[in-house]
Short mmCIF file of C-alpha atoms and ligand atoms in Angstrom, two decimals:
data_model
loop_
_atom_site.label_atom_id
_atom_site.label_comp_id
_atom_site.label_asym_id
_atom_site.label_seq_id
_atom_site.Cartn_x
_atom_site.Cartn_y
_atom_site.Cartn_z
CA MET A 1 114.91 100.43 87.34
CA ASN A 2 111.57 101.71 86.19
CA ARG A 3 112.62 104.96 84.69
CA PRO A 4 114.28 104.49 81.05
CA GLU A 5 117.02 107.04 80.51
CA PRO A 6 116.48 109.54 77.45
CA ARG A 7 117.45 107.55 74.51
CA SER A 8 119.74 109.84 72.72
CA GLU A 9 120.74 107.24 70.21
CA LEU A 10 117.17 107.14 68.82
CA ARG A 11 117.10 110.86 68.47
CA LYS A 12 117.66 112.03 64.85
CA PRO A 13 117.74 115.75 63.87
CA LEU A 14 114.44 117.13 62.92
CA PRO A 15 114.24 116.91 58.97
CA ALA A 16 114.68 120.41 57.63
CA ASN A 17 111.91 119.96 55.13
CA LEU A 18 109.52 119.09 57.95
CA LEU A 19 110.44 122.25 59.75
CA ALA A 20 110.00 124.24 56.56
CA ALA A 21 106.68 122.70 56.02
CA LEU A 22 105.56 123.41 59.51
CA GLN A 23 106.81 127.02 59.34
CA ALA A 24 105.04 127.54 56.10
CA ARG A 25 101.83 126.27 57.70
CA LEU A 26 102.02 127.74 61.11
CA GLY A 27 104.52 130.68 60.81
CA GLU A 28 105.64 131.87 64.26
CA ARG A 29 103.90 129.25 65.81
CA VAL A 30 106.72 126.85 65.56
CA SER A 31 109.59 127.36 67.95
CA THR A 32 112.95 125.91 68.34
CA SER A 33 114.05 128.42 70.73
CA SER A 34 116.19 126.77 73.47
CA ALA A 35 113.83 128.21 76.40
CA VAL A 36 110.89 126.96 74.64
CA LEU A 37 112.37 123.59 73.99
CA GLU A 38 113.55 123.26 77.64
CA HIS A 39 110.08 124.34 78.91
CA HIS A 40 108.54 121.44 76.99
CA GLY A 41 111.15 119.01 77.86
CA LYS A 42 110.44 118.99 81.49
CA ASP A 43 107.49 118.20 83.90
CA GLU A 44 107.11 118.66 87.58
CA SER A 45 108.93 115.43 88.44
CA ALA A 46 112.51 114.58 89.22
CA HIS A 47 112.91 112.82 85.71
CA PRO A 48 115.87 114.46 83.75
CA LEU A 49 115.16 117.02 80.98
CA ALA A 50 114.43 115.59 77.61
CA PRO A 51 113.48 118.37 75.22
CA PRO A 52 111.82 118.11 71.95
CA ASP A 53 113.32 119.26 68.62
CA ALA A 54 110.75 121.76 68.05
CA VAL A 55 107.39 123.10 69.53
CA VAL A 56 104.15 123.64 67.48
CA PHE A 57 101.24 125.59 68.79
CA PRO A 58 98.04 124.60 66.62
CA GLU A 59 94.90 126.61 66.80
CA THR A 60 92.42 124.17 65.36
CA THR A 61 91.64 120.66 64.73
CA GLU A 62 92.56 120.93 61.11
CA GLU A 63 96.06 122.24 61.93
CA VAL A 64 96.49 119.25 64.39
CA VAL A 65 95.40 116.89 61.49
CA GLU A 66 98.30 118.61 59.30
CA ILE A 67 100.78 118.40 62.14
CA VAL A 68 99.94 114.75 62.68
CA ARG A 69 100.06 113.87 58.85
CA LEU A 70 103.34 115.82 58.62
CA GLY A 71 104.79 114.02 61.53
CA GLY A 72 103.89 110.75 60.05
CA GLN A 73 105.23 111.43 56.47
CA TYR A 74 108.56 112.36 58.24
CA ASN A 75 108.38 109.59 60.83
CA VAL A 76 108.83 112.02 63.80
CA PRO A 77 107.30 111.55 67.32
CA LEU A 78 104.56 113.89 68.36
CA ILE A 79 104.02 114.66 72.19
CA PRO A 80 100.91 116.49 73.06
CA PHE A 81 101.31 119.12 75.81
CA GLY A 82 98.91 120.72 78.06
CA ALA A 83 100.35 122.61 80.98
CA GLY A 84 103.26 120.24 81.53
CA SER A 85 102.11 119.75 85.20
CA SER A 86 102.26 116.00 84.91
CA ILE A 87 104.77 114.09 87.20
CA GLU A 88 105.63 110.86 85.58
CA GLY A 89 107.77 112.14 82.79
CA HIS A 90 104.66 112.09 80.52
CA VAL A 91 105.52 115.02 78.34
CA LEU A 92 109.32 114.29 78.08
CA ALA A 93 110.46 114.08 74.40
CA ILE A 94 112.66 110.79 75.15
CA HIS A 95 112.99 110.22 71.54
CA GLY A 96 112.84 113.73 70.29
CA GLY A 97 110.18 114.94 67.92
CA LEU A 98 107.51 117.65 68.07
CA SER A 99 105.80 118.93 71.12
CA VAL A 100 102.19 119.84 70.24
CA ASP A 101 101.28 122.46 72.65
CA PHE A 102 97.56 123.27 73.16
CA THR A 103 97.90 126.71 74.85
CA ARG A 104 96.30 128.37 71.83
CA MET A 105 93.35 125.91 71.46
CA ASN A 106 91.74 127.40 74.55
CA ARG A 107 88.24 128.14 73.47
CA ILE A 108 85.02 127.20 75.31
CA HIS A 109 82.74 126.20 72.35
CA ALA A 110 79.48 125.67 74.34
CA VAL A 111 78.09 125.54 77.83
CA ASN A 112 74.53 124.09 77.99
CA VAL A 113 73.29 125.08 81.43
CA ASP A 114 70.09 122.99 81.06
CA ASP A 115 71.93 119.78 80.10
CA LEU A 116 74.71 120.50 82.57
CA ASP A 117 77.48 119.98 80.00
CA ALA A 118 80.22 121.98 78.12
CA THR A 119 82.22 121.53 75.09
CA VAL A 120 85.70 122.91 75.18
CA GLU A 121 89.21 122.89 73.43
CA PRO A 122 91.98 120.94 75.18
CA GLY A 123 93.90 123.91 76.24
CA VAL A 124 91.23 125.40 78.44
CA THR A 125 92.37 125.11 81.91
CA ARG A 126 89.94 123.93 84.90
CA LYS A 127 90.18 127.48 86.33
CA GLN A 128 89.54 129.08 83.10
CA LEU A 129 86.42 126.90 82.72
CA ASN A 130 85.17 127.56 86.33
CA ASN A 131 85.84 131.29 85.82
CA HIS A 132 83.75 131.17 82.58
CA LEU A 133 81.04 129.26 84.61
CA ASP A 134 80.94 131.92 87.25
CA GLY A 135 77.38 133.35 87.78
CA THR A 136 75.69 130.44 85.93
CA GLY A 137 75.10 128.20 88.95
CA ILE A 138 76.91 125.20 87.63
CA PHE A 139 80.50 124.27 87.86
CA PHE A 140 83.16 121.67 86.95
CA PRO A 141 84.54 119.82 89.95
CA ILE A 142 87.75 118.15 89.07
CA ASP A 143 90.67 120.12 90.56
CA PRO A 144 94.25 118.58 90.44
CA GLY A 145 96.47 120.88 92.42
CA ALA A 146 97.97 122.47 89.38
CA ASP A 147 95.93 124.61 86.93
CA ALA A 148 96.13 121.77 84.49
CA THR A 149 94.42 121.83 80.97
CA LEU A 150 91.30 119.67 80.55
CA GLY A 151 93.27 117.89 77.59
CA GLY A 152 95.95 116.90 79.81
CA MET A 153 93.54 116.03 82.67
CA ALA A 154 91.46 113.98 80.14
CA ALA A 155 94.65 112.32 78.91
CA THR A 156 96.03 111.36 82.38
CA ARG A 157 92.46 110.52 83.81
CA ALA A 158 93.06 113.09 86.51
CA SER A 159 91.10 113.61 89.71
CA GLY A 160 91.41 115.86 92.68
CA THR A 161 89.88 116.77 96.03
CA ASN A 162 86.17 116.63 94.91
CA ALA A 163 86.55 113.11 93.38
CA VAL A 164 85.12 111.43 96.46
CA ARG A 165 81.72 112.92 95.61
CA TYR A 166 81.93 113.89 91.88
CA GLY A 167 84.32 111.26 90.44
CA THR A 168 87.47 111.64 88.22
CA MET A 169 87.84 112.57 84.48
CA LYS A 170 86.64 108.97 83.74
CA GLU A 171 83.30 109.89 85.00
CA ASN A 172 83.15 113.41 83.71
CA VAL A 173 84.17 113.17 79.98
CA LEU A 174 81.08 112.48 77.93
CA GLY A 175 82.72 112.71 74.48
CA LEU A 176 85.87 113.52 72.64
CA THR A 177 87.12 114.56 69.18
CA VAL A 178 90.26 112.85 68.60
CA VAL A 179 92.88 113.10 65.60
CA LEU A 180 94.29 109.61 65.06
CA ALA A 181 97.94 108.71 64.15
CA ASP A 182 97.01 108.63 60.58
CA GLY A 183 95.15 111.86 60.62
CA ARG A 184 91.52 110.72 60.69
CA VAL A 185 89.30 112.61 63.03
CA ILE A 186 86.75 110.74 65.10
CA ARG A 187 84.25 111.72 67.70
CA THR A 188 83.68 109.51 70.52
CA GLY A 189 80.79 109.56 72.91
CA GLY A 190 78.27 112.45 72.97
CA ARG A 191 76.09 114.74 74.96
CA ALA A 192 73.66 111.83 76.15
CA ARG A 193 74.20 110.75 79.76
CA LYS A 194 74.23 107.05 78.78
CA SER A 195 74.65 105.17 75.57
CA SER A 196 75.20 101.44 74.77
CA ALA A 197 76.28 102.22 71.22
CA GLY A 198 79.47 100.14 70.67
CA TYR A 199 82.82 100.19 72.24
CA ASP A 200 83.39 102.80 74.68
CA LEU A 201 86.12 104.67 72.88
CA THR A 202 85.84 107.69 75.25
CA ARG A 203 86.91 105.76 78.18
CA LEU A 204 89.74 104.35 76.01
CA PHE A 205 91.14 107.77 75.19
CA VAL A 206 90.64 108.95 78.77
CA GLY A 207 93.83 108.11 80.31
CA SER A 208 95.78 107.11 77.17
CA GLU A 209 98.51 109.93 78.01
CA GLY A 210 98.79 111.02 74.42
CA THR A 211 99.68 107.56 73.16
CA LEU A 212 96.56 106.59 71.11
CA GLY A 213 95.33 109.90 69.67
CA VAL A 214 95.30 113.61 70.08
CA ILE A 215 92.35 115.20 71.69
CA THR A 216 91.11 118.30 69.96
CA GLU A 217 87.84 118.75 71.70
CA ILE A 218 86.22 117.55 75.02
CA THR A 219 82.57 117.36 76.17
CA LEU A 220 82.41 117.53 79.85
CA ARG A 221 79.70 117.00 82.46
CA LEU A 222 78.85 119.97 84.82
CA TYR A 223 77.16 120.01 88.14
CA PRO A 224 74.73 122.61 89.91
CA GLN A 225 76.35 124.38 92.56
CA PRO A 226 75.34 123.01 95.94
CA GLU A 227 72.69 125.14 97.98
CA ALA A 228 75.03 124.75 100.90
CA VAL A 229 78.76 124.33 101.48
CA SER A 230 80.74 124.02 104.57
CA ALA A 231 84.40 123.31 105.16
CA ALA A 232 86.19 122.45 108.38
CA VAL A 233 89.59 121.26 109.66
CA CYS A 234 90.03 118.82 112.17
CA ALA A 235 93.32 117.81 114.00
CA PHE A 236 94.09 114.25 115.26
CA PRO A 237 96.43 112.81 117.82
CA SER A 238 97.79 110.50 115.04
CA VAL A 239 97.58 109.86 111.24
CA ASP A 240 95.90 106.51 112.27
CA ALA A 241 92.88 108.23 114.04
CA ALA A 242 92.42 110.63 111.19
CA VAL A 243 92.48 107.72 108.69
CA ARG A 244 90.00 105.67 110.72
CA THR A 245 87.71 108.63 110.76
CA VAL A 246 87.71 108.64 106.99
CA ILE A 247 87.15 104.99 106.72
CA GLN A 248 84.21 105.00 108.88
CA THR A 249 82.71 108.14 107.25
CA ILE A 250 82.96 106.44 103.75
CA GLN A 251 81.66 103.10 105.07
CA LEU A 252 78.72 104.80 106.67
CA GLY A 253 77.70 106.50 103.06
CA VAL A 254 78.25 110.01 104.19
CA PRO A 255 78.22 111.78 100.78
CA ILE A 256 81.41 113.89 101.97
CA ALA A 257 82.50 116.25 98.99
CA ARG A 258 86.07 116.65 99.99
CA CYS A 259 88.16 114.61 102.49
CA GLU A 260 91.89 115.29 102.39
CA LEU A 261 94.55 114.03 104.97
CA LEU A 262 97.87 116.08 105.55
CA ASP A 263 100.27 114.95 107.91
CA ALA A 264 102.01 117.04 110.40
CA LEU A 265 105.07 117.64 108.12
CA THR A 266 102.64 118.63 105.47
CA ILE A 267 100.87 120.94 107.77
CA LYS A 268 104.08 122.60 108.82
CA ALA A 269 105.02 123.21 105.40
CA VAL A 270 101.55 124.54 104.39
CA ASN A 271 101.72 127.00 107.40
CA ARG A 272 104.90 128.41 106.08
CA TYR A 273 103.88 128.61 102.43
CA SER A 274 100.40 129.62 102.71
CA ARG A 275 100.79 131.74 105.95
CA LEU A 276 98.46 129.68 107.87
CA ASN A 277 98.26 129.00 111.47
CA LEU A 278 97.02 125.52 111.74
CA ARG A 279 98.01 123.10 114.54
CA GLU A 280 101.09 121.03 113.49
CA ALA A 281 99.31 117.64 113.74
CA PRO A 282 97.87 115.22 111.26
CA MET A 283 94.64 116.92 110.06
CA LEU A 284 91.54 116.14 107.90
CA PHE A 285 90.28 119.06 105.51
CA CYS A 286 86.59 118.27 104.93
CA GLU A 287 84.05 119.87 102.83
CA PHE A 288 80.25 119.09 102.93
CA HIS A 289 77.82 119.80 99.98
CA GLY A 290 73.95 119.74 99.84
CA THR A 291 71.00 121.39 101.30
CA ALA A 292 71.61 123.27 104.65
CA ALA A 293 70.00 120.39 106.53
CA SER A 294 71.95 117.61 104.76
CA VAL A 295 75.28 119.62 105.15
CA ALA A 296 74.44 120.01 108.99
CA GLU A 297 73.69 116.33 109.19
CA GLN A 298 76.90 115.14 107.39
CA ALA A 299 79.03 117.41 109.42
CA GLN A 300 77.63 116.28 112.65
CA THR A 301 78.08 112.56 111.76
CA VAL A 302 81.76 113.11 110.79
CA GLN A 303 82.29 115.11 113.94
CA GLU A 304 80.92 112.42 116.11
CA ILE A 305 83.17 109.84 114.28
CA ALA A 306 86.26 112.10 114.76
CA LYS A 307 85.59 112.68 118.42
CA GLU A 308 85.43 109.01 119.35
CA LEU A 309 88.63 108.69 117.69
CA GLY A 310 90.41 111.60 119.58
CA GLY A 311 89.79 114.20 117.04
CA LEU A 312 89.68 117.89 118.25
CA ASP A 313 86.67 120.10 117.61
CA PHE A 314 86.07 120.99 113.84
CA GLU A 315 87.48 124.49 112.92
CA TRP A 316 84.92 125.93 110.55
CA ALA A 317 85.96 128.02 107.44
CA ILE A 318 82.44 129.77 107.18
CA GLN A 319 83.30 132.53 104.68
CA GLN A 320 83.82 131.76 100.94
CA GLU A 321 87.20 133.48 101.07
CA ASP A 322 88.35 131.34 104.17
CA ARG A 323 87.32 128.19 102.15
CA THR A 324 89.15 129.37 99.11
CA ARG A 325 92.12 129.98 101.05
CA LEU A 326 92.07 126.78 102.70
CA TRP A 327 91.61 124.73 99.53
CA GLN A 328 94.32 126.84 97.89
CA ALA A 329 96.63 125.76 100.68
CA ARG A 330 95.73 122.21 100.20
CA HIS A 331 96.47 122.46 96.46
CA ASP A 332 99.66 124.02 97.14
CA ALA A 333 100.77 121.16 99.61
CA TYR A 334 103.12 119.89 96.84
CA PRO A 335 105.19 123.09 96.25
CA ALA A 336 104.86 124.04 100.04
CA CYS A 337 106.64 120.54 100.86
CA ARG A 338 109.21 121.34 98.30
CA GLN A 339 110.24 124.28 100.30
CA LEU A 340 111.09 122.13 103.18
CA ARG A 341 114.30 121.11 101.61
CA PRO A 342 115.65 124.01 99.48
CA GLY A 343 117.22 122.79 96.13
CA ASN A 344 115.43 119.55 96.16
CA ARG A 345 113.22 117.77 93.73
CA ALA A 346 110.11 115.97 94.88
CA PHE A 347 109.43 112.41 94.01
CA SER A 348 105.83 111.72 94.48
CA THR A 349 104.23 108.27 95.01
CA ASP A 350 100.61 107.68 94.10
CA VAL A 351 98.96 104.56 95.31
CA CYS A 352 95.27 104.12 95.86
CA VAL A 353 93.83 101.15 97.82
CA PRO A 354 90.36 99.91 98.70
CA ILE A 355 89.15 102.01 101.72
CA SER A 356 89.18 99.21 104.08
CA ARG A 357 93.00 98.64 103.71
CA LEU A 358 93.91 102.38 103.80
CA ALA A 359 94.81 102.65 107.52
CA GLU A 360 97.00 99.51 107.25
CA CYS A 361 98.56 100.85 103.91
CA ILE A 362 99.26 104.37 105.46
CA ALA A 363 100.72 102.83 108.72
CA GLU A 364 103.10 100.74 106.85
CA SER A 365 104.08 103.48 104.67
CA ASN A 366 104.66 105.73 107.81
CA ALA A 367 107.11 103.08 109.02
CA ASP A 368 109.12 103.60 105.69
CA ILE A 369 109.02 107.17 106.28
CA ALA A 370 110.35 106.76 109.79
CA LYS A 371 113.32 104.83 108.41
CA ALA A 372 114.02 107.16 105.55
CA SER A 373 117.09 109.41 105.43
CA MET A 374 115.40 112.42 103.89
CA PRO A 375 112.19 114.44 104.59
CA ILE A 376 108.95 112.81 103.33
CA ALA A 377 105.53 114.32 103.58
CA LEU A 378 102.32 112.31 103.40
CA PHE A 379 99.09 113.66 102.09
CA GLY A 380 96.23 112.70 99.84
CA HIS A 381 92.60 112.45 98.77
CA VAL A 382 91.96 109.80 101.56
CA GLY A 383 88.04 109.64 100.93
CA ASP A 384 89.08 107.67 97.71
CA GLY A 385 91.82 105.69 99.25
CA ASN A 386 94.46 107.63 97.34
CA PHE A 387 97.51 109.23 99.18
CA HIS A 388 100.87 110.45 98.15
CA LEU A 389 104.37 110.38 99.81
CA VAL A 390 106.40 113.52 98.56
CA VAL A 391 109.83 112.22 98.94
CA LEU A 392 112.37 115.42 98.89
CA ILE A 393 115.42 114.33 97.13
CA ASP A 394 118.69 115.87 95.94
CA PRO A 395 118.47 115.21 92.34
CA GLY A 396 122.31 115.31 92.20
CA ASN A 397 122.63 112.53 94.75
CA PRO A 398 122.36 109.02 93.22
CA ALA A 399 121.98 107.55 96.72
CA ASP A 400 118.80 109.85 97.34
CA ILE A 401 117.36 108.84 93.92
CA ALA A 402 117.92 105.13 94.69
CA GLU A 403 116.39 105.51 98.10
CA ALA A 404 113.38 107.38 96.82
CA GLU A 405 112.75 104.64 94.23
CA ALA A 406 112.97 101.83 96.81
CA ILE A 407 110.44 103.52 99.04
CA ASN A 408 108.14 104.14 96.05
CA LYS A 409 108.57 100.41 95.07
CA ARG A 410 107.62 99.31 98.53
CA VAL A 411 104.77 101.47 98.60
CA VAL A 412 103.45 100.41 95.19
CA ILE A 413 103.95 96.65 95.98
CA ARG A 414 102.17 96.99 99.36
CA ALA A 415 99.27 98.73 97.62
CA LEU A 416 99.01 95.95 94.76
CA LYS A 417 98.97 93.34 97.67
CA MET A 418 96.05 95.02 99.15
CA GLY A 419 94.05 95.20 95.95
CA GLY A 420 95.17 98.64 95.03
CA THR A 421 96.80 100.33 92.16
CA CYS A 422 100.28 101.77 91.43
CA THR A 423 98.62 105.03 90.35
CA GLY A 424 95.35 106.71 91.54
CA GLU A 425 95.65 109.77 89.53
CA HIS A 426 98.98 110.68 88.20
CA GLY A 427 99.37 108.00 85.46
CA ILE A 428 102.24 105.66 84.05
CA GLY A 429 104.14 108.15 81.80
CA ILE A 430 107.81 106.79 81.89
CA GLY A 431 108.01 106.46 85.79
CA LYS A 432 105.51 103.64 86.44
CA LEU A 433 106.22 101.29 83.37
CA ASP A 434 107.39 98.20 85.54
CA PHE A 435 104.53 98.87 87.91
CA LEU A 436 101.91 98.56 84.94
CA ASP A 437 103.28 95.21 84.30
CA ALA A 438 103.12 94.17 88.03
CA GLU A 439 99.60 95.48 88.21
CA HIS A 440 98.03 94.28 84.97
CA GLY A 441 100.40 91.48 83.70
CA ALA A 442 98.61 89.78 80.93
CA ALA A 443 96.54 92.71 80.19
CA VAL A 444 99.47 94.91 79.24
CA PRO A 445 100.08 92.94 75.89
CA VAL A 446 96.40 93.64 75.16
CA MET A 447 96.97 97.34 75.82
CA ALA A 448 100.11 97.11 73.55
CA ALA A 449 98.00 95.44 70.76
CA ILE A 450 95.60 98.49 71.00
CA LYS A 451 98.60 100.74 70.66
CA GLN A 452 99.80 98.99 67.63
CA ALA A 453 96.45 99.13 65.96
CA LEU A 454 95.88 102.72 66.54
CA ASP A 455 99.50 103.96 66.13
CA PRO A 456 101.44 101.30 64.33
CA ARG A 457 104.51 103.41 63.76
CA ASN A 458 104.67 104.28 67.36
CA LEU A 459 104.63 107.98 66.72
CA LEU A 460 102.44 109.35 69.44
CA ASN A 461 104.19 109.97 72.78
CA PRO A 462 106.35 107.03 72.22
CA GLY A 463 107.77 105.23 75.26
CA LYS A 464 104.99 106.30 77.48
CA VAL A 465 102.37 103.83 79.08
CA ILE A 466 103.66 101.04 76.70
CA ARG A 467 107.31 100.34 76.46
C1 FAD B 501 101.18 120.69 92.45
C2 FAD B 501 100.61 119.69 91.80
C3 FAD B 501 99.52 119.05 92.11
C4 FAD B 501 98.87 118.03 91.38
N1 FAD B 501 97.71 117.51 91.95
C5 FAD B 501 97.09 116.58 91.23
C6 FAD B 501 95.94 115.99 91.56
O1 FAD B 501 95.44 116.36 92.75
N2 FAD B 501 95.25 115.12 90.82
C7 FAD B 501 95.77 114.67 89.76
O2 FAD B 501 95.19 113.81 89.10
N3 FAD B 501 96.89 115.09 89.31
C8 FAD B 501 97.50 116.13 89.95
N4 FAD B 501 98.72 116.61 89.50
C9 FAD B 501 99.29 116.10 88.09
C10 FAD B 501 98.87 116.83 87.04
O3 FAD B 501 98.44 118.18 87.28
C11 FAD B 501 97.86 116.11 86.11
O4 FAD B 501 98.35 114.95 85.63
C12 FAD B 501 97.25 116.85 84.97
O5 FAD B 501 96.08 116.26 84.53
C13 FAD B 501 98.03 117.12 83.85
O6 FAD B 501 97.60 118.08 83.05
P1 FAD B 501 98.53 119.18 82.01
O7 FAD B 501 97.51 119.96 81.40
O8 FAD B 501 99.40 119.56 82.91
O9 FAD B 501 99.00 117.96 81.06
P2 FAD B 501 100.45 117.71 80.65
O10 FAD B 501 101.40 117.44 81.90
O11 FAD B 501 100.93 118.64 79.74
O12 FAD B 501 100.30 116.26 79.99
C14 FAD B 501 100.05 115.15 80.52
C15 FAD B 501 99.79 114.04 79.57
O13 FAD B 501 98.78 114.35 78.74
C16 FAD B 501 99.03 114.32 77.36
N5 FAD B 501 98.15 115.29 76.59
C17 FAD B 501 98.22 116.57 77.04
N6 FAD B 501 97.17 117.30 76.22
C18 FAD B 501 96.82 116.28 75.50
C19 FAD B 501 95.87 116.32 74.21
N7 FAD B 501 95.24 117.41 73.90
N8 FAD B 501 95.72 115.18 73.58
C20 FAD B 501 96.08 113.97 73.97
N9 FAD B 501 97.00 113.91 75.10
C21 FAD B 501 97.25 115.04 75.61
C22 FAD B 501 100.63 114.63 77.34
O14 FAD B 501 101.06 114.05 76.20
C23 FAD B 501 100.88 113.85 78.55
O15 FAD B 501 101.06 112.52 78.45
C24 FAD B 501 99.49 117.72 90.21
C25 FAD B 501 100.54 118.12 89.72
C26 FAD B 501 101.13 119.18 90.49
C27 FAD B 501 102.32 119.79 89.89
#
């Protein structure tokens, strides 16, 4: 259905002159080794391998311009590549071409503590940035489970456990340097916190999945470390009770910083993978940021709501190392679940619905889980109305793939009917092309017109987002 097969008939061998020109410019920073091609031809999803013809490792914006110009001259697709942790086939070279790997563009150009912003190259990872900020009293909050690059995160409009309080990449990218398909370099946005100057091109490129331009610099918003932080887990008699606690918390306007649901199967997986000893029941992982008084007040409010809905007492993670361990375990929920069925691939759904429909959406999705023939874990950033079903499939079994796709479709259609979206944070890639049509209808040709205007020869990550 919505997963185009790799189009081998569209693949042409890389022109020898192009390879020679790239090698002359970049030397050893061009690779055609099979291991490197394979690494760049897959992501964390169940999509089949689609390797590029070569991988280049630029170090500067000028080199990216030259790569883009050479790609254009030889009519060869270019696929930007960060950490390769995306899960909708975003980085697969379905039409061959050059993978442009940003690992070597990982310099932090500036950190402005007074203005709470930083300017970085796209290969800087979120953990690298936060390690660099250690001791400054400020931090960057967006934390997808993987140690993704900030270029990849901007390009997928990523979010994470902190989004309920600090927003997603959409809110936290202030400006970008972008190399366009014709080699022009533009700067979007800036360091000002607000601007009414013209079309908001920053928001256009954030979430464009490498299809409209190649990001070579990002200015990000940073935040002061909260004065007080406290984290707790709370077990519930049912997923529904946990979700209703979240809904009431959000509706009351409690400024909770993190609010994650893990169902009993996910807790079982996390206990095994991260050597924890949590009660194997649906759980909320919560974190509160603020002054000592406001953190205590927020925690008390959520505890009272939880208690009314049958939640057990909060178990606090007081020490920093306990909190780090807890959140690392949450971030590892995806690989932890994969261990539940050795040899499997994970097929992840990613819907997000208005908070008032969350309980209903999760309850109906749980009914799908109950009927499924394979293990399915449910967890997510429920404070935002975003949750995932991680369907563990045998990738060699077409029946498993068909069943997972049917479940995904049901969950997406349900979310759309509730006013939600087919993807809260993972993006479209090749996996959700049909669902983009279902969600945006007449707006999709407008998106295609933007693509046509910026990349008329369809060389930037072709086949992703727009067919
Ligand atoms: C265990 C696990 C947990 C995850 N949890 C979350 C989560 O909580 N929230 C979330 O949002 N996602 C999550 N993800 C998905 C993934 O981490 C994000 O999509 C992330 O933003 C991808 O970043 P990356 O550096 O790996 O990018 P890649 O996968 O390398 O690339 C992703 C897309 O960005 C484009 N791109 C990369 N660099 C550039 C650039 N410089 N210019 C233009 N385009 C570029 C690529 O072409 C591709 O289309 C998770 C993934 C895993 C494996």
